[in-house]
Coordinates of C-alpha atoms in Angstrom, one line a residue:
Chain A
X1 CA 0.0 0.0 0.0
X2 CA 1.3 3.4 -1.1
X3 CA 1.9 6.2 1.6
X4 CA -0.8 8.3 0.2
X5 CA -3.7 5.5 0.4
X6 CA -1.9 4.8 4.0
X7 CA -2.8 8.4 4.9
X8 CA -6.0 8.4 3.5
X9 CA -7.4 5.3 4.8
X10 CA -6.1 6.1 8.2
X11 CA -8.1 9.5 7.9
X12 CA -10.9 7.7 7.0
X13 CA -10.9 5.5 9.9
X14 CA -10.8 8.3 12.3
X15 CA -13.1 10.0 10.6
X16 CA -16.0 6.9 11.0
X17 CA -15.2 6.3 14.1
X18 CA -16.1 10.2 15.0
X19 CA -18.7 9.6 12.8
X20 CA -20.4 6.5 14.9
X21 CA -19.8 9.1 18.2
X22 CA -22.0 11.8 16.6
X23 CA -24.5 8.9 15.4
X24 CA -25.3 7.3 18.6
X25 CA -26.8 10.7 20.4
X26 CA -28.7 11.6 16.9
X27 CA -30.0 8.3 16.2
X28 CA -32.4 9.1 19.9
X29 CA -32.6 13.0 18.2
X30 CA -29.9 14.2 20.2
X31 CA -27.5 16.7 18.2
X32 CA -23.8 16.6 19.7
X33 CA -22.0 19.4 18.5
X34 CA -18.8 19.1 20.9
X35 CA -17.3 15.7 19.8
X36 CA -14.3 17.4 19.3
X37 CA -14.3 17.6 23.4
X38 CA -14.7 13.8 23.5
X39 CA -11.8 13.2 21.5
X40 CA -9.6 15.3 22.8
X41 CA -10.1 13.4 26.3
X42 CA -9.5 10.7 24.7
X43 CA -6.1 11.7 22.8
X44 CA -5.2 13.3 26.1
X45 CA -5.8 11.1 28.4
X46 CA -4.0 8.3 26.2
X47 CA -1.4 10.4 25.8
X48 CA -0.5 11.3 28.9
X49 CA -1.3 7.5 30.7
X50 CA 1.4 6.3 27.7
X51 CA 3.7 9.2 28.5
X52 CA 3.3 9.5 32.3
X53 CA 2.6 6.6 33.5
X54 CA 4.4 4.5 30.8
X55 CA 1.1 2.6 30.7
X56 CA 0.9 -0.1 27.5
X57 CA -1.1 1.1 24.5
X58 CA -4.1 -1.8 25.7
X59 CA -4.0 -0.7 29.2
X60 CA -4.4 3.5 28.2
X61 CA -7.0 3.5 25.0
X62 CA -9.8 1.6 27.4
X63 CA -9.4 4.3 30.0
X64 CA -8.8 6.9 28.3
X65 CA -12.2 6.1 26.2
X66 CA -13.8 5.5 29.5
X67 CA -13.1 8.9 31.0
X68 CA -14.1 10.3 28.2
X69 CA -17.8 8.0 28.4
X70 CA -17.6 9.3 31.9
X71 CA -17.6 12.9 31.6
X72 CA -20.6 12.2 28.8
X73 CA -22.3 10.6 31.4
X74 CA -21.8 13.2 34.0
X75 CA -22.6 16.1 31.3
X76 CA -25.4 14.3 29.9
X77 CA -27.7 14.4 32.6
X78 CA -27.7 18.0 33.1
X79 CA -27.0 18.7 29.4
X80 CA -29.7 16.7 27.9
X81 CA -32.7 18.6 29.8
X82 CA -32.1 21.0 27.2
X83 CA -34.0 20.6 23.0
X84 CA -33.1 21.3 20.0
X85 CA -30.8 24.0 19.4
X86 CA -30.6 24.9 22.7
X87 CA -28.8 21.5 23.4
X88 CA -26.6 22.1 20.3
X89 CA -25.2 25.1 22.0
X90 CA -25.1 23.7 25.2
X91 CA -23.0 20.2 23.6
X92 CA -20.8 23.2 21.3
X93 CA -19.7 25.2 24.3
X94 CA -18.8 21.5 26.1
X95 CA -16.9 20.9 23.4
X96 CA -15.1 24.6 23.6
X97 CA -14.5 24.7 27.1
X98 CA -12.9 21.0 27.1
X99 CA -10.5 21.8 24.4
X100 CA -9.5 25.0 26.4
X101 CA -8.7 23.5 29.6
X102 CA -6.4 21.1 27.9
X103 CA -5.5 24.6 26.2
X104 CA -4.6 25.7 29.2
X105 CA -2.6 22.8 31.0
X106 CA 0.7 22.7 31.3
X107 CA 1.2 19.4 32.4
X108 CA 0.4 18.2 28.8
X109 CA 2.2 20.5 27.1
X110 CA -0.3 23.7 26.8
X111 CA -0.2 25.6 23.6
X112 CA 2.7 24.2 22.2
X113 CA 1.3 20.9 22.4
X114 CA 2.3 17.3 23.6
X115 CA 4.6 14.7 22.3
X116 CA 4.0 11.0 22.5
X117 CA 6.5 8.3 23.0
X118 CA 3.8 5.2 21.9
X119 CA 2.5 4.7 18.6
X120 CA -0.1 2.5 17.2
X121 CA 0.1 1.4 13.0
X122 CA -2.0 2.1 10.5
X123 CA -3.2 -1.4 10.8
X124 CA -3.9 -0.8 15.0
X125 CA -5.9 2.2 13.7
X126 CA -7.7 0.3 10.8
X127 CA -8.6 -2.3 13.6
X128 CA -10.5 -0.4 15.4
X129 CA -12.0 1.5 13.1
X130 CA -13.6 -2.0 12.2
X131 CA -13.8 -2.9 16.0
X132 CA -16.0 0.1 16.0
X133 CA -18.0 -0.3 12.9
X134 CA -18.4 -4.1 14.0
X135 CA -19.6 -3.1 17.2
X136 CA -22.4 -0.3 16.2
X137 CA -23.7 -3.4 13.9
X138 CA -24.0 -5.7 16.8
X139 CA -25.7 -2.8 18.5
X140 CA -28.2 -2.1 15.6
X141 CA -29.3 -5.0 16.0
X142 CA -30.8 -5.0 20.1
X143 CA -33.6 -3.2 21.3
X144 CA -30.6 -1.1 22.7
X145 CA -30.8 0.8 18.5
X146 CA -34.7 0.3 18.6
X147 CA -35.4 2.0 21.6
X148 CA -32.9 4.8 20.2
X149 CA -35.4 5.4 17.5
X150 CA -38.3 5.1 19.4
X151 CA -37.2 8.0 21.7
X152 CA -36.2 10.1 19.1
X153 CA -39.9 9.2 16.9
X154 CA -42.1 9.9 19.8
X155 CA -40.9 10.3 23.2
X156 CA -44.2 10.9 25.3
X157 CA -45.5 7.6 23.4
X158 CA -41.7 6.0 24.4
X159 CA -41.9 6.5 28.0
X160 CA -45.5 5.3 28.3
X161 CA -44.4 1.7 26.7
X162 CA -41.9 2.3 29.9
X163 CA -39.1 3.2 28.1
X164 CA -36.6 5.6 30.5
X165 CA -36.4 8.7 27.7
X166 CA -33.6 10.2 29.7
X167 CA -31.6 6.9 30.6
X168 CA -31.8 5.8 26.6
X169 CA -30.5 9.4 26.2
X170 CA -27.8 9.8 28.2
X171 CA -26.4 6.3 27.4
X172 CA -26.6 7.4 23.7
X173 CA -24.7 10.6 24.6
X174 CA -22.5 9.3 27.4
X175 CA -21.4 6.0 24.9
X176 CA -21.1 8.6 21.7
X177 CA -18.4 10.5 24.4
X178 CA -16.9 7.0 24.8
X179 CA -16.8 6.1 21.1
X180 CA -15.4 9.5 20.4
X181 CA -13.0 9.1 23.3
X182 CA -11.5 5.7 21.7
X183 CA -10.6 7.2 18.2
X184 CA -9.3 10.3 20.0
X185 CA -6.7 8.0 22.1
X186 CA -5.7 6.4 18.8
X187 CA -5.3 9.6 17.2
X188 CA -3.1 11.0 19.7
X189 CA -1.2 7.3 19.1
X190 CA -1.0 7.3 15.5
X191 CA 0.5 10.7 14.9
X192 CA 2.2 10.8 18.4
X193 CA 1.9 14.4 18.8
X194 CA -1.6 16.2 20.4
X195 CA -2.7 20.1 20.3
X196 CA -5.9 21.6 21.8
X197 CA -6.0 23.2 18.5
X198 CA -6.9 20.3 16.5
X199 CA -10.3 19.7 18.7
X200 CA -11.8 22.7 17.2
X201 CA -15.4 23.5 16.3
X202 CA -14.9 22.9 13.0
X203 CA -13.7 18.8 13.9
X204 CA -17.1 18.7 15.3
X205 CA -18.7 20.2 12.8
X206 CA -17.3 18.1 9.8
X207 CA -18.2 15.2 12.1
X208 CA -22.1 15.8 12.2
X209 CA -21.7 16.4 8.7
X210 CA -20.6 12.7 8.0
X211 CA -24.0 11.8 10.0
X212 CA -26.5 14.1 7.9
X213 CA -25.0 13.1 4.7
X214 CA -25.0 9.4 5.4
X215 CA -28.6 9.6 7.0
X216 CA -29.0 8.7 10.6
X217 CA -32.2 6.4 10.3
X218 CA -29.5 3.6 9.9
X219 CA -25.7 2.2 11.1
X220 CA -24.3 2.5 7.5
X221 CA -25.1 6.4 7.2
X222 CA -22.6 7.3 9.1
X223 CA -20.1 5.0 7.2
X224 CA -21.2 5.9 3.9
X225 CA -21.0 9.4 4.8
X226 CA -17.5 9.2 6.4
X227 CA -16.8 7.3 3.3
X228 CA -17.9 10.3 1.1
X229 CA -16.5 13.2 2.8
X230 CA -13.0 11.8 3.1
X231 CA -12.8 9.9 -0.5
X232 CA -14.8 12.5 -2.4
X233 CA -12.1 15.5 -2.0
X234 CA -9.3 13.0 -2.6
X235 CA -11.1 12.1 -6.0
X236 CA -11.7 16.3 -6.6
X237 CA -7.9 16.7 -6.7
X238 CA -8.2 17.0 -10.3
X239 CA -10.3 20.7 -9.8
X240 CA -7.1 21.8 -7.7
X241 CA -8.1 24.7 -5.9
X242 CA -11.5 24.5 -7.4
X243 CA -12.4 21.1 -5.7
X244 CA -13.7 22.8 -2.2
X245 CA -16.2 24.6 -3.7
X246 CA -17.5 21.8 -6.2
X247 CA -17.3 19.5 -2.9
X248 CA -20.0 22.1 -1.2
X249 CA -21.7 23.4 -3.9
X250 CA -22.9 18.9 -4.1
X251 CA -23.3 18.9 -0.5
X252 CA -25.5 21.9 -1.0
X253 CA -27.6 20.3 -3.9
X254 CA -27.8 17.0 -2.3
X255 CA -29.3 17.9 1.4
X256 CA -31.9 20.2 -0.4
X257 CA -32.7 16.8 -2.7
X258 CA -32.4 13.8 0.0
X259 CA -32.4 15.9 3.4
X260 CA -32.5 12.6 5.4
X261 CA -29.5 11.5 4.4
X262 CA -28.0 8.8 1.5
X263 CA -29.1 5.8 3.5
X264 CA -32.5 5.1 4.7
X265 CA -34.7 3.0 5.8
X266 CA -37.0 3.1 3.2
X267 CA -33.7 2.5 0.7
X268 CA -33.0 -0.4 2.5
X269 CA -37.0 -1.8 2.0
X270 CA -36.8 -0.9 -1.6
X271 CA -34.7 -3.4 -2.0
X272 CA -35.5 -5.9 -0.1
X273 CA -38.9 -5.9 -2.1
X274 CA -37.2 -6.0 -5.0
X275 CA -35.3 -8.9 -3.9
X276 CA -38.7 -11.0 -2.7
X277 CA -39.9 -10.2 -6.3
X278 CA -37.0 -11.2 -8.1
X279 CA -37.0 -14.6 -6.3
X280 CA -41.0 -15.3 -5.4
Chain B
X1 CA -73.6 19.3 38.2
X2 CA -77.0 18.2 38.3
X3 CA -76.3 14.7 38.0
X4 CA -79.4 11.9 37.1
X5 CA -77.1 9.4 37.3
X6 CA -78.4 6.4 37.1
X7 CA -77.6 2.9 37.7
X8 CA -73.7 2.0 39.3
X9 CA -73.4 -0.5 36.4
X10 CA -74.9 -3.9 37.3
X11 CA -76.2 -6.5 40.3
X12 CA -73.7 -4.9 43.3
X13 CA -73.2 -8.5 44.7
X14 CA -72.0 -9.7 41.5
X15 CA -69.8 -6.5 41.0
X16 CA -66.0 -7.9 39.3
X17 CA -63.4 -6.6 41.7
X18 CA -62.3 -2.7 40.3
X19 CA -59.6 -2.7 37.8
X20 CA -59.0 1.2 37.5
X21 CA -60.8 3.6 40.0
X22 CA -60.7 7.3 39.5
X23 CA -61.4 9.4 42.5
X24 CA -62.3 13.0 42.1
X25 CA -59.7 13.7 40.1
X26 CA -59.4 17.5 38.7
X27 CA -57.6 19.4 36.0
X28 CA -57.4 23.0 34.9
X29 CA -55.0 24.3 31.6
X30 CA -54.1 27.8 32.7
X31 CA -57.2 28.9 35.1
X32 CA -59.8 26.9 32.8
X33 CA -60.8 23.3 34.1
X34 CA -60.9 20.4 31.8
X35 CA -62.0 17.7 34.2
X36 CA -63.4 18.6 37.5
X37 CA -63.7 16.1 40.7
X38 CA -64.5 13.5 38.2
X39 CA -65.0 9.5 39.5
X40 CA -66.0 6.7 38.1
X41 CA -64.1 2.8 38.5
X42 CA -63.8 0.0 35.7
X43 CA -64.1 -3.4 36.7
X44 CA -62.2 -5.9 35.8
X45 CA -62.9 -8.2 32.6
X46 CA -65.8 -5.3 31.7
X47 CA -65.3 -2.6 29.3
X48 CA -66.2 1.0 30.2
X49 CA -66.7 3.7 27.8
X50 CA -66.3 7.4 28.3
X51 CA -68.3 9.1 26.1
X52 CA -69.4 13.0 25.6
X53 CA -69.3 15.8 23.2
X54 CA -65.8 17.1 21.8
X55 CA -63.9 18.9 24.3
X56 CA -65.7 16.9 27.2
X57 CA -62.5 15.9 28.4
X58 CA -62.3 12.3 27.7
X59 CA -58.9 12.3 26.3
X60 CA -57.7 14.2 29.2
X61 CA -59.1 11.2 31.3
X62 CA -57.2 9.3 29.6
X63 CA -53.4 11.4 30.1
X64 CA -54.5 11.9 33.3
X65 CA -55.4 8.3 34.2
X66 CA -51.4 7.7 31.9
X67 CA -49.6 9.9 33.8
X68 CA -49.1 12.7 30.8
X69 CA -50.3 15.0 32.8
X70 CA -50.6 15.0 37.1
X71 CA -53.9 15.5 38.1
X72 CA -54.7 18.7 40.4
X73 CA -56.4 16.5 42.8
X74 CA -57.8 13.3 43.2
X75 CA -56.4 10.1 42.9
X76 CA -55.8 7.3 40.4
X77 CA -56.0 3.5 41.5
X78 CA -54.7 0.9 39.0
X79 CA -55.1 -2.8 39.9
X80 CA -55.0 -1.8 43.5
X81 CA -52.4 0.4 43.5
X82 CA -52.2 4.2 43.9
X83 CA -50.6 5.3 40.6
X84 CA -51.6 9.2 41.5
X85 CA -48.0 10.3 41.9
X86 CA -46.0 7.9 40.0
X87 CA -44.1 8.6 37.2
X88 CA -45.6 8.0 33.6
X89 CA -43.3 5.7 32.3
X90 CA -43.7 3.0 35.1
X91 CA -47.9 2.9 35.5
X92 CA -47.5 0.4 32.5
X93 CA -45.7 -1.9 35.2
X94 CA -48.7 -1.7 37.2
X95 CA -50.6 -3.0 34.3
X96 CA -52.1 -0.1 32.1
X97 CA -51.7 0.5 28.4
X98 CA -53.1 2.9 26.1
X99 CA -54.0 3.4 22.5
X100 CA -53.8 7.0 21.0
X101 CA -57.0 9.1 19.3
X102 CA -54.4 10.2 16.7
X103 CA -52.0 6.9 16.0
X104 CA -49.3 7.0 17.5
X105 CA -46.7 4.7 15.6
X106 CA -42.6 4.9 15.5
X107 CA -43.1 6.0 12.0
X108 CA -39.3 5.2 10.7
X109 CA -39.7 1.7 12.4
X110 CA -41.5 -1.9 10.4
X111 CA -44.6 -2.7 12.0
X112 CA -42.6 -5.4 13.6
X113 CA -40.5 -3.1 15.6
X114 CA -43.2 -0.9 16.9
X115 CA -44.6 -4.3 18.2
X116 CA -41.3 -5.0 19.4
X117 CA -41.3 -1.4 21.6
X118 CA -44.7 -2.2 22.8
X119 CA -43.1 -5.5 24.3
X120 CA -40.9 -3.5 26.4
X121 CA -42.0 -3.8 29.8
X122 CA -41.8 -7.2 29.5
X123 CA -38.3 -7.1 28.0
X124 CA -37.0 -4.4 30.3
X125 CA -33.3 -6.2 31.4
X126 CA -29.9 -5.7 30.6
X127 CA -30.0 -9.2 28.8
X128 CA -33.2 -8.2 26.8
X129 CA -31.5 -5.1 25.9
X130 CA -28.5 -6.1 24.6
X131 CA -29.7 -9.4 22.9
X132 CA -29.1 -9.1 19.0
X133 CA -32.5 -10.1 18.3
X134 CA -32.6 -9.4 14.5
X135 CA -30.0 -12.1 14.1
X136 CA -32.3 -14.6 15.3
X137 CA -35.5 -14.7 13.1
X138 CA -36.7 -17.3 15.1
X139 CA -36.3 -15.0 18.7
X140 CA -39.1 -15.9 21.4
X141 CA -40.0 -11.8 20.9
X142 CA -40.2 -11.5 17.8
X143 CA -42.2 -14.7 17.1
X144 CA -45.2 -13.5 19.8
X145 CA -45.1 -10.2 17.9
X146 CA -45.5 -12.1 14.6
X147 CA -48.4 -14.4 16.4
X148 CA -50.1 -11.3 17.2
X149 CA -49.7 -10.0 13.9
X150 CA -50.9 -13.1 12.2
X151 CA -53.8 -13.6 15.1
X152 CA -55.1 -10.1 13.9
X153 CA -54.5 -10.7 10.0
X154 CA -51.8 -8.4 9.4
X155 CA -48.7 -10.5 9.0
X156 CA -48.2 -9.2 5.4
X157 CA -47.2 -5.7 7.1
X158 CA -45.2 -7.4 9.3
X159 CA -41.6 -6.1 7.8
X160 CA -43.2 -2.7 5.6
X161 CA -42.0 1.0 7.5
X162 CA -45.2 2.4 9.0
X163 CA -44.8 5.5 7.5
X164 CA -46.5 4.1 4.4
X165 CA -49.4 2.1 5.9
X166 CA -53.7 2.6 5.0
X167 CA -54.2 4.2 8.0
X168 CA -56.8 1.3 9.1
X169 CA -53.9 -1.1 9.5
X170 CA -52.4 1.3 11.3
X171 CA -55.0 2.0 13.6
X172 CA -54.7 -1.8 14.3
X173 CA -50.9 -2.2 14.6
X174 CA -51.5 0.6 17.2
X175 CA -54.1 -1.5 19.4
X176 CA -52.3 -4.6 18.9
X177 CA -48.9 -2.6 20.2
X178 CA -50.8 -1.7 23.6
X179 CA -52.1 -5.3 24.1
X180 CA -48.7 -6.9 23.8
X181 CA -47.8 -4.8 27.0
X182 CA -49.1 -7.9 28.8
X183 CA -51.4 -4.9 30.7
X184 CA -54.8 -6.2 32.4
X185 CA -56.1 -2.8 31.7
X186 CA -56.4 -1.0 27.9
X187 CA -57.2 2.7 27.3
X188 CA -58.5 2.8 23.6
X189 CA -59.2 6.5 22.4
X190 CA -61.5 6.4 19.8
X191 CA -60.5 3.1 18.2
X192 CA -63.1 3.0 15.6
X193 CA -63.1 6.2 13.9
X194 CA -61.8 5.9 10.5
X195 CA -62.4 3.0 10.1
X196 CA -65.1 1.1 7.1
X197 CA -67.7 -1.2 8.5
X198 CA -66.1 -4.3 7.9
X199 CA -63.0 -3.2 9.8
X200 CA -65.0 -2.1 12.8
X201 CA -67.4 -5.0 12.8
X202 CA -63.3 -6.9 13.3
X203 CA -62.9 -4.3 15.9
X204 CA -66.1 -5.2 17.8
X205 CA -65.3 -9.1 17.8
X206 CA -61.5 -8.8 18.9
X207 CA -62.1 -6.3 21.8
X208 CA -64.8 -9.0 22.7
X209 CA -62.8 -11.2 22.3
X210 CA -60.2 -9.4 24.9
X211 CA -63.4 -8.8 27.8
X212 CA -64.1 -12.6 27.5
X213 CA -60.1 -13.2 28.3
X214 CA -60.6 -11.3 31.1
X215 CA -59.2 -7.8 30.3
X216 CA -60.6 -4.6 31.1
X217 CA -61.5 -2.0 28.5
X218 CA -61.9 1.7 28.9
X219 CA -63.1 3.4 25.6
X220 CA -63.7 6.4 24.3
X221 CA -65.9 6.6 21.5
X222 CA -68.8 8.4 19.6
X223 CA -70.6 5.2 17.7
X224 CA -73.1 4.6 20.0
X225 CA -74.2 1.0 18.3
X226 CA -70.1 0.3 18.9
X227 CA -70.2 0.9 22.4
X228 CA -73.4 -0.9 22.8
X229 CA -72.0 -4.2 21.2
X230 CA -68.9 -3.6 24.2
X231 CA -69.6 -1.7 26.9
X232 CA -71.8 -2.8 29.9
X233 CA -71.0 0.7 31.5
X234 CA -71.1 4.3 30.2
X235 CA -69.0 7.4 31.6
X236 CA -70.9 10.8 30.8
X237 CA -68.9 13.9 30.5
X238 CA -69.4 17.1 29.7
X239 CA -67.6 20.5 30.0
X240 CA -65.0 18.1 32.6
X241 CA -68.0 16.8 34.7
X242 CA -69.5 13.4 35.2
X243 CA -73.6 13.8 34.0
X244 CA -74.6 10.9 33.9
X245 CA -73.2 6.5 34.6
X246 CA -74.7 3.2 33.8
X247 CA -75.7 0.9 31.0
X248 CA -75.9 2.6 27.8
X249 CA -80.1 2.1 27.8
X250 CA -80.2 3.7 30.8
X251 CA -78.1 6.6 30.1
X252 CA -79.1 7.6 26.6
X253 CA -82.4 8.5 28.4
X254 CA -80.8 10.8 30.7
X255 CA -82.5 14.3 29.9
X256 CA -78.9 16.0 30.7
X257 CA -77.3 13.5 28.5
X258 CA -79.7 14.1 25.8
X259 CA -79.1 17.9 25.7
X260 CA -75.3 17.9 25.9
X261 CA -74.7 15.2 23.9
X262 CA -76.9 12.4 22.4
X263 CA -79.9 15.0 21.2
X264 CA -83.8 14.2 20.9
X265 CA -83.7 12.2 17.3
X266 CA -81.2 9.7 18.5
X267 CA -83.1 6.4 20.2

């Protein structure tokens, strides 16, 4: 494998797994916009357990991904009594004040950053990318993902089948922190070198993006959409400096055509009743 | 309230022990009152119907009796239990389910699934939770949600999103979603309108079908001829207030009922 596909593909695997982390909250209508705060615990908190604490690489990524599920599960509660756009700024400021604190400590480097002595392959990184992937498709598959979409469809209807709205919620949130936690610590491993800077708004932002294009009705939106807004630029480079602006001016068109997404569930019964007629 | 109510709703020494008792329970929207020290009880293995004109109230009842809303005052007894204070989402455990005036279906989820969320209560652990059920077609959950579909002639929509369903199959999924709750007590809202003859003449025999097994029916309903093929006692409400309870003869006699609700012509 070339050095280029290396670096993409490793891009893309970060990129799903921050996509799965946005998906899990959205899939029970919950809109994270601070991921980038999750992974930055994550990269952080690997990075410093490796450094520190010369912790192994198996040890540090489970703990680091758990502190990050923890402080989702902590922040949830209060965060999640808030709708709508409300909770979006709520989730984006999270996600700004986490990456300034670790802005603003010294122990990890501040500003200028902090250096890693570990380092996880490509192939650790492709691993869990598919660990991940593999895992959200287990999950799609309990009540755990039906109950997801049965809170976000009709809540008051949810809780009256005795569905806890809140506890689905905050274990969507507080796992999403988690999920987002785990690529972060394998970021910070891959490229052995973390910055506050990297966890911006923007990370976040690009993230939910992967979600809305992919459709979150399903597990393989987020995929697919991962899939497209990593590959599609790569395949632009042809347009040069033109490809941004071809690359939006499609996302543009394609949310005003399909605004739920690529992949729905109504794709997915398309063809399975084309299948059943194709093989009565 | 000038209340001519009538009889308490059959022989008292033959009374079925109360399923659901409401005891002068109130409610007021911003300073106006939409049910006012309202009682009435439904015995077990009967149904019940709460009928009266639009706006009465009934519906209220029925969020108030679900734990939508909290009642001003009263209380609400279900299966012997004071469910008054408790939170919505666990009166279900106490053995109350409901049916909604306006379906109420996941709409992004099969028919399958929406039976599957109706199941919950009896699916609640960590085990149920976090079993991969879709890999196992044959799964003891989804099986009885295919039986009920099958029992109630709608396996064909078994795997079709509900989005897309006649909305007299829906209406159906919906009443067959709040039976397999495994609740003793069902709270139908309006479960015949919209639908043709055929499909409430269905209607009629299967919640028949559920008295005879024993479970107790509150509905709320406007076809008369409906609720006298079901019901063996009628709630009267009007502007939030009780007018009138008993048989459906007896009531639709009642001067007061007459006026508000049922008018001269109607026999």
């Amino acid at each position: 494998m070339s050095g280029y596909l290396t670096g993409v593909l490793v891009v893309l695997a970060f990129n799903v797994i921050a996509a799965y982390a946005v998906y899990l909250p959205m899939a029970a209508g919950q809109l994270n916009l601070g991921i980038a705060g999750f992974m930055a615990i994550g990269a952080y908190g690997a990075a410093f357990l490796t450094n520190e604490y010369g912790w192994s690489m198996l040890a540090a990524v489970p703990v680091a991904s758990a502190a990050a599920g923890l402080v989702g599960l902590v922040i949830g509660f209060p965060v999640l009594r808030t709708h709508g756009i409300y909770l979006a700024l709520a989730t984006f400021a999270l996600g700004q004040v986490i990456a300034a604190v670790f802005l603003n400590l010294e122990v990890v480097g501040g500003a200028a950053g902090y250096t890693l002595s570990a380092y996880a392959g490509p192939y650790v990184v492709f691993a869990a990318a598919i660990g991940v992937v593999l895992v959200m498709l287990y999950l799609s598959r309990t009540r755990f993902a039906l109950y997801l979409t049965a809170v976000k469809s009709d809540p008051t209807v949810a809780d009256l089948m005795g569905i806890s709205v809140r506890g689905v919620q905050v274990a969507a949130f507080a796992l999403g922190a988690m999920v987002a936690g785990f690529g972060g610590a394998f970021y910070a491993l891959h490229y052995n070198f973390v910055e506050a800077q990297h966890f911006n708004v923007l990370l976040s932002v690009f993230t939910v993006l992967y979600v809305l294009f992919g459709g979150a009705q399903t597990v393989w939106g987020p995929l697919a959409g991962a899939m497209f807004f990593t590959l599609a630029p790569e395949a632009l480079r042809f347009g040069e400096q033109w490809r941004y602006a071809i690359f939006a001016l499609f996302i543009i068109l394609f949310m005003a055509i399909r605004p739920q997404g690529l992949i729905t569930t109504s794709l997915f019964q398309g063809f399975r009743r084309r299948s059943n007629e194709a093989s009565p | 309230m000038s209340s001519q109510a009538t009889s308490t709703g059959g022989a008292a020494p033959e009374a079925a022990p109360v399923a659901l008792a409401v005891t002068g329970i109130s409610k007021s929207f911003a300073g106006v009152h939409a049910i006012r020290n309202l009682s009435f009880v439904a015995r077990k293995g009967e149904a019940t119907a709460l009928i009266g004109p639009n706006g009465a109230g009934k519906t209220t009842v029925f969020n108030l009796v679900s734990g939508v809303y909290g009642v001003d005052a009263g209380a609400v007894t279900v299966n012997g239990v004071d469910v008054t204070h408790m939170p919505s989402r666990r009166r279900i455990g106490c053995g109350i389910a409901r049916s909604f005036q306006n379906v109420r279906l996941m709409d992004h989820l099969s028919v399958l699934e929406n039976l599957l969320v109706g199941q919950h209560i009896r699916a609640a652990s960590l085990t149920d939770l976090l079993t991969p059920y879709r890999l196992f077609p044959n799964h003891r959950w989804r099986q009885e949600a295919r039986q009920a579909l099958a029992d109630n002639g709608l396996e064909r929509y078994a795997n079709e999103t509900v989005s897309g369903l006649p909305y007299g199959v829906r209406k159906r999924v919906d009443l067959v979603r709040a039976t397999l709750a495994g609740a003793s007590i069902l709270l139908l809202d309006e479960p015949a309108a919209g639908l043709n003859p055929s499909e409430t003449n269905d209607l009629r025999d299967h919640l028949n079908l559920l008295v005879a097994q024993g479970l107790t029916l509150v509905i709320v309903e406007h076809d008369m001829h409906f609720i006298d093929s079901i019901c063996s006692n009628v709630v009267v409400l009007n502007f939030g207030e009780k007018i009138a309870e008993g048989p459906l003869s007896v009531v639709r006699q009642d001067p007061e009922v007459r006026r508000a609700y049922i008018g001269d012509g109607e026999n």
